[in-house]
CSV table of C-alpha atoms in Angstrom, one decimal:
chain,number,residue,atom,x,y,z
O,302,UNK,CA,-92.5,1.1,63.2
O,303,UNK,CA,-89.0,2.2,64.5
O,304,UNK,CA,-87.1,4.3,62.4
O,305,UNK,CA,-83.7,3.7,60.8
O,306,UNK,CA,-80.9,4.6,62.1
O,307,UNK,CA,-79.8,7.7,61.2
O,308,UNK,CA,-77.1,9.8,61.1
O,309,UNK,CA,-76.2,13.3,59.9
O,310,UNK,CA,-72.6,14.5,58.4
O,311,UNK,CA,-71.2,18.0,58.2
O,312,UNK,CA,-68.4,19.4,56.6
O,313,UNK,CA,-67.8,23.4,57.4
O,314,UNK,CA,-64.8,24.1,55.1
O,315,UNK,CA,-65.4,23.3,51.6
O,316,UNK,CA,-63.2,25.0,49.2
O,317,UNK,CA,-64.9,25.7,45.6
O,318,UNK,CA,-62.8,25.0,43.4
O,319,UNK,CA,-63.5,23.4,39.3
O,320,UNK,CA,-64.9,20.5,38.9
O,321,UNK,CA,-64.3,19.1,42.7
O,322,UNK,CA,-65.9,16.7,44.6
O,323,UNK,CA,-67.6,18.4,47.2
O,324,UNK,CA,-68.9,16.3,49.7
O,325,UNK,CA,-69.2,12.5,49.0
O,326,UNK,CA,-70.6,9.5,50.6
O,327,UNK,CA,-69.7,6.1,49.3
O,328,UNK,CA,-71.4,2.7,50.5
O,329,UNK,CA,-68.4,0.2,49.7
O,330,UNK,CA,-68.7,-2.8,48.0
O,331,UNK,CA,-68.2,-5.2,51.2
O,332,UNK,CA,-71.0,-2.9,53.3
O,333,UNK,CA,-73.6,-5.1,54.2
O,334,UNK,CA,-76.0,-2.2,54.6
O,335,UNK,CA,-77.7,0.0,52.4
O,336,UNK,CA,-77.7,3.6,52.8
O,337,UNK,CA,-80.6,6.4,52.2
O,338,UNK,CA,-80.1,10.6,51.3
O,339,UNK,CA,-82.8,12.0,52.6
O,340,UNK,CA,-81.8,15.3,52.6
O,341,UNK,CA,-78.3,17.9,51.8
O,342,UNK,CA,-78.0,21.8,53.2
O,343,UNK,CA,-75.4,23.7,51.7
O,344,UNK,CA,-74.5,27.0,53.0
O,345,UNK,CA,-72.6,29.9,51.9
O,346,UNK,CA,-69.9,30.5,54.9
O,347,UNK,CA,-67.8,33.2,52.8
O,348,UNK,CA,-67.5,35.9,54.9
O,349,UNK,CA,-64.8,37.6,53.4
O,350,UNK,CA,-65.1,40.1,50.4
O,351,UNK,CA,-64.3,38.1,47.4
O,352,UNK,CA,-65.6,38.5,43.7
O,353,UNK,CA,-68.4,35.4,44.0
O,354,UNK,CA,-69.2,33.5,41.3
O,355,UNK,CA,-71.7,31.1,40.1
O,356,UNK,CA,-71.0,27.4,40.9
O,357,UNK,CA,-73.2,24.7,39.3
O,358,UNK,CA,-73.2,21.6,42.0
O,359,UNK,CA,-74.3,18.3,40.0
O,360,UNK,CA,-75.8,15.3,42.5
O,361,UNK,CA,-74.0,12.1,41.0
O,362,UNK,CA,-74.3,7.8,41.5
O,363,UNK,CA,-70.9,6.6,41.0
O,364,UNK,CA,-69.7,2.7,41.9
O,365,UNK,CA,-66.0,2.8,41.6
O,366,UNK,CA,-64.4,3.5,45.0
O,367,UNK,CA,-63.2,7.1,46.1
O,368,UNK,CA,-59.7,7.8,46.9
O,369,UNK,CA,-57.9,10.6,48.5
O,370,UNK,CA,-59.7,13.7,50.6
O,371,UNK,CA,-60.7,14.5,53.6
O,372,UNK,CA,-62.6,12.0,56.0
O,373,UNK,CA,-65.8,13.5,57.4
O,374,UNK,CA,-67.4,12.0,60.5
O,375,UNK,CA,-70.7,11.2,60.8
O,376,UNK,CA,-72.8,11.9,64.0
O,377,UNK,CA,-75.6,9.8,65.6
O,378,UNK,CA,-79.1,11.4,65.6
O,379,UNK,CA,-79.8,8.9,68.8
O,380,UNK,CA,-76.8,7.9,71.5
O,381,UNK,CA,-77.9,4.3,71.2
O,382,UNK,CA,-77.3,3.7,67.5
O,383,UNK,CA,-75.4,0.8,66.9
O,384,UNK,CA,-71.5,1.9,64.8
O,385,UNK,CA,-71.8,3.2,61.3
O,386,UNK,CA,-70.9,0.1,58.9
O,387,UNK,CA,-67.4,0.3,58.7
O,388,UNK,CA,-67.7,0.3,54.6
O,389,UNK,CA,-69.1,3.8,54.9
O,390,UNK,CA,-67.3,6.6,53.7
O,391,UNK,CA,-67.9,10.4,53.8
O,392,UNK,CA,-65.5,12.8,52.2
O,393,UNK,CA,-64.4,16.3,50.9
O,394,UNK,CA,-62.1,16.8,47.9
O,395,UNK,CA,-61.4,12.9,47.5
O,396,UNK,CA,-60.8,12.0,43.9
O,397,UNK,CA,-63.9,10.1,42.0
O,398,UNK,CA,-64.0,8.6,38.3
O,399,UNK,CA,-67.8,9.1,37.7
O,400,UNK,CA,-69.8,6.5,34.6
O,401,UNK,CA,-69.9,7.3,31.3
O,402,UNK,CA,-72.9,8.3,31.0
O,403,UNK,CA,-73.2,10.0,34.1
O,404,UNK,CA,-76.2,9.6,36.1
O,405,UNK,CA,-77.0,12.6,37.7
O,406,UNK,CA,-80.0,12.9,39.8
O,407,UNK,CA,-80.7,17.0,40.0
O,408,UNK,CA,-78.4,20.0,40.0
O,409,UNK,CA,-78.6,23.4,42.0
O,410,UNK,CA,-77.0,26.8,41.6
O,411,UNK,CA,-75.2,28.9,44.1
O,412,UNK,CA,-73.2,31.7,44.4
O,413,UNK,CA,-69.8,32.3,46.6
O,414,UNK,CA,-70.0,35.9,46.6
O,415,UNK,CA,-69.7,37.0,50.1
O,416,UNK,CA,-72.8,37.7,52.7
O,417,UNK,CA,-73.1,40.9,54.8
O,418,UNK,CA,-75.1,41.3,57.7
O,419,UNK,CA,-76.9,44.4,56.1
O,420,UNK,CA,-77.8,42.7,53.0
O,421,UNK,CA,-79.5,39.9,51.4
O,422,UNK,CA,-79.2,37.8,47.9
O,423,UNK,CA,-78.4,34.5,46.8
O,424,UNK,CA,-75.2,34.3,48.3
O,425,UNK,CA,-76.9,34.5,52.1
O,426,UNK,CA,-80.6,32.7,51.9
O,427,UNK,CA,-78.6,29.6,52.8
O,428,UNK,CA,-78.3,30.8,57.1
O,429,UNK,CA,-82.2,29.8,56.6
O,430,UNK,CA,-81.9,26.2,57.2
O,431,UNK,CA,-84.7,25.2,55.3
O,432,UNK,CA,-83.6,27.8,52.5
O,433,UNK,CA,-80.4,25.4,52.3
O,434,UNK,CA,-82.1,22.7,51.7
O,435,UNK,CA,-81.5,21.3,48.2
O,436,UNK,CA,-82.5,17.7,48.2
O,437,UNK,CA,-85.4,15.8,50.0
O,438,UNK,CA,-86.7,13.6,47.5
O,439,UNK,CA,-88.7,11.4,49.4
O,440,UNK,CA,-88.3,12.6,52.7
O,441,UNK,CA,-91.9,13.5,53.5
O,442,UNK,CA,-93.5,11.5,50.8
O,443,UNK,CA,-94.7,8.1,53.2
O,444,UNK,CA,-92.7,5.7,51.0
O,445,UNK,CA,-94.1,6.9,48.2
O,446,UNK,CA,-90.8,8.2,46.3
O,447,UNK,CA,-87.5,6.5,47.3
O,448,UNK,CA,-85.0,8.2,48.9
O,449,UNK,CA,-81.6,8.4,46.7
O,450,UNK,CA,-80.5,4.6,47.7
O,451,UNK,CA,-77.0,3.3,48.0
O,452,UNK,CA,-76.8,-0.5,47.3
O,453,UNK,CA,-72.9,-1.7,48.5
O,454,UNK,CA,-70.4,-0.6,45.6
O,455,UNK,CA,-72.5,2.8,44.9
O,456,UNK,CA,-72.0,6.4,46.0
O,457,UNK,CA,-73.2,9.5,45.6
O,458,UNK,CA,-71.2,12.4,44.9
O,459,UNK,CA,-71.7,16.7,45.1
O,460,UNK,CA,-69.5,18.2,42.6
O,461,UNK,CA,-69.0,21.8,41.3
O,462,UNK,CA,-68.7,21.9,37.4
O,463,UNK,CA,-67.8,25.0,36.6
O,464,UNK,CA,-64.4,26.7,36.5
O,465,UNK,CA,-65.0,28.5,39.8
O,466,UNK,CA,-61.7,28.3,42.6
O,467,UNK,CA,-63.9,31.4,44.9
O,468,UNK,CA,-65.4,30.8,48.2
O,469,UNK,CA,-66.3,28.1,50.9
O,470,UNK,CA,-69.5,26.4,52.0
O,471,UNK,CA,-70.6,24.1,54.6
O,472,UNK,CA,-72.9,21.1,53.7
O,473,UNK,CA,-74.3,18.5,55.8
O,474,UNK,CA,-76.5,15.1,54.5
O,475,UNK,CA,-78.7,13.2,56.5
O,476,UNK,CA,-78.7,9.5,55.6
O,477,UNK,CA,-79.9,6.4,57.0
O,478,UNK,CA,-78.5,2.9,57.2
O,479,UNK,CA,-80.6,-0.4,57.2
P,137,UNK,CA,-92.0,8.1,63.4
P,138,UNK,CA,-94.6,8.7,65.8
P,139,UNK,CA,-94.0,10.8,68.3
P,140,UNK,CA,-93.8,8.5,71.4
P,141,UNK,CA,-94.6,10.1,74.9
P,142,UNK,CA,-95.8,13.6,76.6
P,143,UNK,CA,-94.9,16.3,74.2
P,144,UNK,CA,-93.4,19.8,75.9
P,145,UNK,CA,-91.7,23.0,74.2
P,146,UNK,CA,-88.7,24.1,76.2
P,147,UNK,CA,-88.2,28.0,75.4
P,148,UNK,CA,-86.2,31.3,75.8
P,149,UNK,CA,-87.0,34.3,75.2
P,150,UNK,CA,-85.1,37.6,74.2
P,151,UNK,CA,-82.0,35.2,75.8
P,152,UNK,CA,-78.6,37.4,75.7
P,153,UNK,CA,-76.1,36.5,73.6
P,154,UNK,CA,-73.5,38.5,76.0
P,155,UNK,CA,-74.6,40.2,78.9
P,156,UNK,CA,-75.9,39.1,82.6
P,157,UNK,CA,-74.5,35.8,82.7
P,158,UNK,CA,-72.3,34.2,85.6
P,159,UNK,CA,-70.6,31.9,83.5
P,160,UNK,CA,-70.9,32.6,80.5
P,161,UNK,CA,-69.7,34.2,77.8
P,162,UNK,CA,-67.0,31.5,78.1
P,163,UNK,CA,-63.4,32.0,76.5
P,164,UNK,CA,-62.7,29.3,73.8
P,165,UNK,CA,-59.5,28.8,73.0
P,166,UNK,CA,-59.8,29.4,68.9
P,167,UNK,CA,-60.5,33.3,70.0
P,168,UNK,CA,-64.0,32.7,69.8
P,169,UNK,CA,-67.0,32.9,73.0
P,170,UNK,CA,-69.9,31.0,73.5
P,171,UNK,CA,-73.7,30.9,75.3
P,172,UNK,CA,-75.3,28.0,75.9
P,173,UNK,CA,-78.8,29.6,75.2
P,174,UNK,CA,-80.8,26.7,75.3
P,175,UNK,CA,-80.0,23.3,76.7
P,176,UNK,CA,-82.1,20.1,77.3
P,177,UNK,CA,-80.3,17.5,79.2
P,178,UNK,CA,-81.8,13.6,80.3
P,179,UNK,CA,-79.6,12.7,83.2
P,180,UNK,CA,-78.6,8.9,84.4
P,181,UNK,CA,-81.4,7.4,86.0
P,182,UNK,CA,-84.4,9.0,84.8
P,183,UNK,CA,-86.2,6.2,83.0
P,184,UNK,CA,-87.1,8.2,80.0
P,185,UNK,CA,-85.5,8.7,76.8
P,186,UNK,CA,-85.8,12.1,75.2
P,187,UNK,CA,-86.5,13.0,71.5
P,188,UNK,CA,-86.3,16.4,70.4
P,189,UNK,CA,-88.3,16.8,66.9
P,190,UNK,CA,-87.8,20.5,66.0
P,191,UNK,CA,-85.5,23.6,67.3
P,192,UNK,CA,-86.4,26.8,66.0
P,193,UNK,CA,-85.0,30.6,66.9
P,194,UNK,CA,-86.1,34.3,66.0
P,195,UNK,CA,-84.0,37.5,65.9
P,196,UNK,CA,-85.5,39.4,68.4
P,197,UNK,CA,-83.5,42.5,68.2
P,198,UNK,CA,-86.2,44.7,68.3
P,199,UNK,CA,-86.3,48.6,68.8
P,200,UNK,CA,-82.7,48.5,69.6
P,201,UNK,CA,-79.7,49.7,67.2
P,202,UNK,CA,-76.8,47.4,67.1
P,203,UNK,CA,-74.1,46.9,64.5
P,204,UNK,CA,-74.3,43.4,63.9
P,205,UNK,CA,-71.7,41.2,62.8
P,206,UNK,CA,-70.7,38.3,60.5
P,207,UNK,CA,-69.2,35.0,61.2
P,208,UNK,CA,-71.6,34.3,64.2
P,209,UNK,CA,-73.8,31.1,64.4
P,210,UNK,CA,-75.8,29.1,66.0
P,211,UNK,CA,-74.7,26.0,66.8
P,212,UNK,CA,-76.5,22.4,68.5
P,213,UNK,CA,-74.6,20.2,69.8
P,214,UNK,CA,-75.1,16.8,71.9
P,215,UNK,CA,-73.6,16.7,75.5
P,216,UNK,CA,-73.1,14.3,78.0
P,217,UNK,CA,-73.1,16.7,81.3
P,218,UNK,CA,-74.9,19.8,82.2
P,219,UNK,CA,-74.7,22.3,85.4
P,220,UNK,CA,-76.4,25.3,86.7
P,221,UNK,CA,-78.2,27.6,84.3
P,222,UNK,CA,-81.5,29.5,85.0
P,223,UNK,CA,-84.6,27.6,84.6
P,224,UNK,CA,-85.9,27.6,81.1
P,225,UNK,CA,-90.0,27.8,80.4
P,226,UNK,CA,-91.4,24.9,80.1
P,227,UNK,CA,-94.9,24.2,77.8
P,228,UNK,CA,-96.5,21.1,77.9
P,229,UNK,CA,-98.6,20.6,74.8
P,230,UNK,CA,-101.3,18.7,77.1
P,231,UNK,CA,-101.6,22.0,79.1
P,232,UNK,CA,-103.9,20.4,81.6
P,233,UNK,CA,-102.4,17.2,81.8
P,234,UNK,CA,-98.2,17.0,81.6
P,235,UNK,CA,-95.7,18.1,83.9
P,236,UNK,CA,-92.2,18.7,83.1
P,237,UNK,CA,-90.4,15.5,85.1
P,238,UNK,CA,-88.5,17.2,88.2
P,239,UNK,CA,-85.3,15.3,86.9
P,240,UNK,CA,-85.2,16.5,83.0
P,241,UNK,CA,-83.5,19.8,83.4
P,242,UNK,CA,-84.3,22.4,80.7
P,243,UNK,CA,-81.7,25.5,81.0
P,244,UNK,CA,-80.8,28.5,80.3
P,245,UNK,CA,-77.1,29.8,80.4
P,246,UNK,CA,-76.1,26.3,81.4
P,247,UNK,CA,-72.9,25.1,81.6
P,248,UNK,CA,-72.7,21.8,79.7
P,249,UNK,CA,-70.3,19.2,78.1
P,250,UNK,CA,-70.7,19.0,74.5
P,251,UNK,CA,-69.9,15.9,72.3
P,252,UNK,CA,-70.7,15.8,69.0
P,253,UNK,CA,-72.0,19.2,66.5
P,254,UNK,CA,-75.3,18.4,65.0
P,255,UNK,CA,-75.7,21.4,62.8
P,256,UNK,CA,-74.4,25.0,62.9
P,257,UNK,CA,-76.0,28.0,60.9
P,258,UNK,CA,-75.0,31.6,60.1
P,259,UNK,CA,-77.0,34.6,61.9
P,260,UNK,CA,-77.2,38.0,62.1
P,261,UNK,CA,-77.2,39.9,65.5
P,262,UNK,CA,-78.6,43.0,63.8
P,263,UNK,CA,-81.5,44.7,64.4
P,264,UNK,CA,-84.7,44.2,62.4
P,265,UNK,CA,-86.8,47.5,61.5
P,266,UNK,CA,-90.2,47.1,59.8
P,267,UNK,CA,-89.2,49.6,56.9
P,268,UNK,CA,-86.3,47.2,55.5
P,269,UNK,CA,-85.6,43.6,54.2
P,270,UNK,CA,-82.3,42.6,54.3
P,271,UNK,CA,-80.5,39.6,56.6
P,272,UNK,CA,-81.9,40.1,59.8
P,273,UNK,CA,-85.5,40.8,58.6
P,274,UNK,CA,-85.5,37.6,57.2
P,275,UNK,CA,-84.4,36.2,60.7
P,276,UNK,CA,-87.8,36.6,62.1
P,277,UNK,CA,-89.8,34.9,59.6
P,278,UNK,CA,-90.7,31.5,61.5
P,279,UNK,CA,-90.7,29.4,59.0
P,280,UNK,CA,-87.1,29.9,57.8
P,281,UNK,CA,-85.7,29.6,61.0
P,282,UNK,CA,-85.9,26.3,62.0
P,283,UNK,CA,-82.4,24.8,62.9
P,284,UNK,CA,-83.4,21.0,63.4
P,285,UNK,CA,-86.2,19.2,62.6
P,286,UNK,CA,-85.9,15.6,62.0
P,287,UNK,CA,-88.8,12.6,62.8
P,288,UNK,CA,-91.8,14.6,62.5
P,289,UNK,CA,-92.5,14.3,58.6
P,290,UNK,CA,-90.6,11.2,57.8
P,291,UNK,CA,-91.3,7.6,59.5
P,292,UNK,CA,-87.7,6.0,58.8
P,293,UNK,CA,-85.8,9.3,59.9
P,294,UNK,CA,-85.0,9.5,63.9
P,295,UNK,CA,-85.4,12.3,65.9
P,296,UNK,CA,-82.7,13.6,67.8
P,297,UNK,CA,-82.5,11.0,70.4
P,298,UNK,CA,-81.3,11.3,73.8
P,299,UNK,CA,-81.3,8.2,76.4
P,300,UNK,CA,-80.4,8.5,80.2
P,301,UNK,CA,-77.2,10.4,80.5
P,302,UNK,CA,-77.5,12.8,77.3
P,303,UNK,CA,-78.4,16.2,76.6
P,304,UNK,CA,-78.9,18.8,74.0
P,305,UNK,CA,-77.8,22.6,73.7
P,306,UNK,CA,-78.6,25.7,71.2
P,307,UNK,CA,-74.8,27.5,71.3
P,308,UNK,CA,-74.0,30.8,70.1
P,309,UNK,CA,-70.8,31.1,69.3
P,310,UNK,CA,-68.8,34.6,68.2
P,311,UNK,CA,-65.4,36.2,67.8
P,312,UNK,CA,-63.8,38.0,70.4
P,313,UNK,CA,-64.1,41.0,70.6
P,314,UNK,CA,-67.7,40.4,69.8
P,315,UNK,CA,-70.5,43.2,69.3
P,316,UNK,CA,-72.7,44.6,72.2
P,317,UNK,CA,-75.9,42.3,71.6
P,318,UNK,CA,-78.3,44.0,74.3
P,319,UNK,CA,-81.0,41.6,73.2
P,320,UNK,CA,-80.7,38.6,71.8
P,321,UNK,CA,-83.0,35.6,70.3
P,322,UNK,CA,-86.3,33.7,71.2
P,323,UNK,CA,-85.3,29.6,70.8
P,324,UNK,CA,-87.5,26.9,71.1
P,325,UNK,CA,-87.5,23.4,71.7
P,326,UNK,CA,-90.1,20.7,70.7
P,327,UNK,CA,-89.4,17.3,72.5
P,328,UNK,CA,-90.8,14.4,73.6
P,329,UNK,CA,-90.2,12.3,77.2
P,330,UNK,CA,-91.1,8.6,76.6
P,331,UNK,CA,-90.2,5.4,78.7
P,332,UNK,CA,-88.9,3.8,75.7
C-alpha cells in the first residue's frame, strides 16, 4: 500500500501570548480532501533571559473558517507530491471562534522560561525531537486508532489559555491529505 | 510503508562544525554560518528514487572543554544541487550484498542548494563529562536525538522522498562570531535506493 501524501509544516516564531491561536490548520469547507494530524513538536526557542511562565496549550476541532494571521507553508515529504488542496490553510495568530462546547482533544504544558546551554528543565527537553513530541495519536497504531481527522469545513486549532504574553516556540505538524 | 529497496546508513563521525573545511563555514547573509554536515543527494538520471526513513546525531564533544553556545541548530533541508564534499561512510544494511550506486553521492562538507526546511532543532555545542546532566549530556542519549524519522512506524506517512534530481542535507547553522567547536557531532542517515 502506498502512503498518503504527506506534508510537514513549521512555524519558528511563535509569540505566546493569552489565549492565542498558536498554530492552526483548517481544511475548508470546498476542500475535496480530507486531512490527517499525525503528529505536533513544539519547542521552546527562547533564548533570551526572560521570567518564563507556564502556558497551557489546548488541541481544538473548530468548523467556522479562520481569519487573519500569518500564512504558514507547508513542505512536501516526497518532490513528486501532487499540490496541497488549495482549501488548505495553516496559520499563526489568525483569529478562530471555537464551539460552544468546545471539543478539545488533549492538552500539554510548557514553560517559556529561557534554556541555557549549561542547564536542563522543562523549558529545554523540547531540542530532543522526540521529547517535543506532543501528539501522535494513532501514528504507530496500524489503523487501529484514527488519526485526528479533518472532514472539509473542520480545523484543528493549538491555543494557549492562560494569561501568559513571555516567550516564543517553534511547532511543526505532520499531516496527510487523501 | 514498507521500506522499498536496498537499505544503507550514510554517516559522519566527530564532523566539525567550524574548522578544516574548504568551503565551508559559509557566510549567510542574516549574520549567521552554516556546515553542510551531512548531505544525500539523488542526481538526474539515476533511475532510483531515494527515501530517507530516520536522521539521527550525537554530541560528540568529548574530553574537550568548550564554552558552548545557544541559538545553534541543526537544520534538514531538501536541495535540488549538490558539489564537492568529502566522501561520507557508507553502510549497507545487507553487508555482504549492497553497494552504494557510484551515482548517489553521500557527502560530507558539501556544497549544496537547498529548497525547502524540513525540520530544525536546538543543540548544544558543549562538552559532555560523565560527572554531570545538564543540556549536552542529554545530547548523547540516542534515543532523543533523532531529528527525522517518518515511514518506518506508520503505513500512510511517507518517508522523506527524493526522486532523480533531489537531495537531502543535515545543516548546522550558528551566529557569527561563533564558538571554537574543535569536535563536533556523529550524524547518521538511514535511507533506502529503490527503482520506484
Amino acid at each position: 500500500m502506498a502512503a498518503l501524501e504527506t506534508w510537514r509544516a513549521n512555524y519558528s516564531s511563535i509569540a505566546i501570548a493569552s489565549n492565542r491561536s498558536l498554530f492552526s490548520i483548517y481544511n475548508g469547507a470546498a476542500s475535496a480532501t480530507t486531512i490527517k494530524v499525525w503528529r505536533i513538536w513544539a519547542s521552546n526557542r527562547q533564548t533570551a533571559s526572560v521570567t518564563g511562565l507556564v502556558i497551557n496549550v489546548h488541541l481544538l476541532r473548530f468548523t467556522a473558517a479562520p481569519s487573519g494571521g500569518t500564512a504558514i507553508t507547508p513542505v512536501k515529504y516526497d518532490s513528486g507530491n501532487a499540490a496541497l488542496d488549495a482549501n488548505v490553510s495553516v496559520l499563526y495568530n489568525s483569529t478562530i471562534t471555537l464551539p460552544t462546547p468546545i471539543v478539545l482533544f488533549g492538552r500539554v504544558i510548557l514553560s517559556t522560561d529561557e534554556y541555557g546551554i549549561g542547564s536542563i528543565g522543562s523549558d529545554a527537553w523540547g531540542f530532543m525531537s522526540p521529547l517535543g513530541l506532543i501528539w501522535d495519536c494513532g501514528y504507530g497504531s496500524n489503523g487501529t486508532i484514527q488519526p485526528i481527522t479533518l472532514n472539509a469545513g473542520e480545523g484543528l486549532d493549538l491555543r494557549n489559555v492562560r494569561t501568559s504574553a513571555v516567550g516564543t516556540y517553534s511547532m511543526s505538524m505532520e499531516f496527510t491529505q487523501e | 510503508m514498507a521500506m522499498v529497496g536496498k537499505a544503507f546508513t550514510a554517516c559522519a563521525l566527530s564532523a566539525s562544525l567550524r574548522s578544516g573545511y574548504s568551503s565551508n563555514p559559509i557566510a549567510m547573509p542574516d549574520g549567521l554560518e552554516f556546515v553542510d554536515v551531512l548531505s544525500l543527494y539523488n542526481p538526474v538520471g539515476s533511475g532510483l528514487t531515494m527515501r530517507i526513513y530516520r536522521i539521527r546525531w550525537l554530541n560528540s564533544n568529548t574530553g574537550v572543554a568548550v564554552t558552548g553556545t545557544a541559538a545553534n541548530r541543526l537544520e534538514v533541508w531538501r536541495t535540488d544541487a549538490h558539489y564537492e564534499g568529502a566522501a561520507a561512510a557508507i553502510i549497507p544494511w545487507v553487508w555482504d550484498r549492497d553497494t552504494l550506486p557510484l551515482k548517489i553521492m553521500a557527502s560530507c562538507n558539501a556544497s549544496v542548494s537547498p529548497t525547502v526546511r524540513m525540520v530544525r532543532t536546538t543543540i548544544s555545542t558543549d562538552e559532555y563529562a560523565p560527572g554531570a546532566y545538564t543540556y549536552d549530556e542529554a545530547e548523547i542519549i540516542p534515543d532523543w536525538n533523532v531529528l527525522w524519522t517518518s515511514g518506518i512506524d506508520n503505513d500512510d506517512v511517507q518517508p522523506l522522498t527524493c526522486p532523480e534530481g533531489y537531495g537531502v542535507t543535515l545543516r548546522h547553522v550558528i551566529p557569527v562570531p561563533q564558538v571554537d567547536t574543535p569536535v563536533g557531532i556523529d550524524a547518521w542517515m538511514d535511507f533506502t535506493l529503490g527503482e520506484t
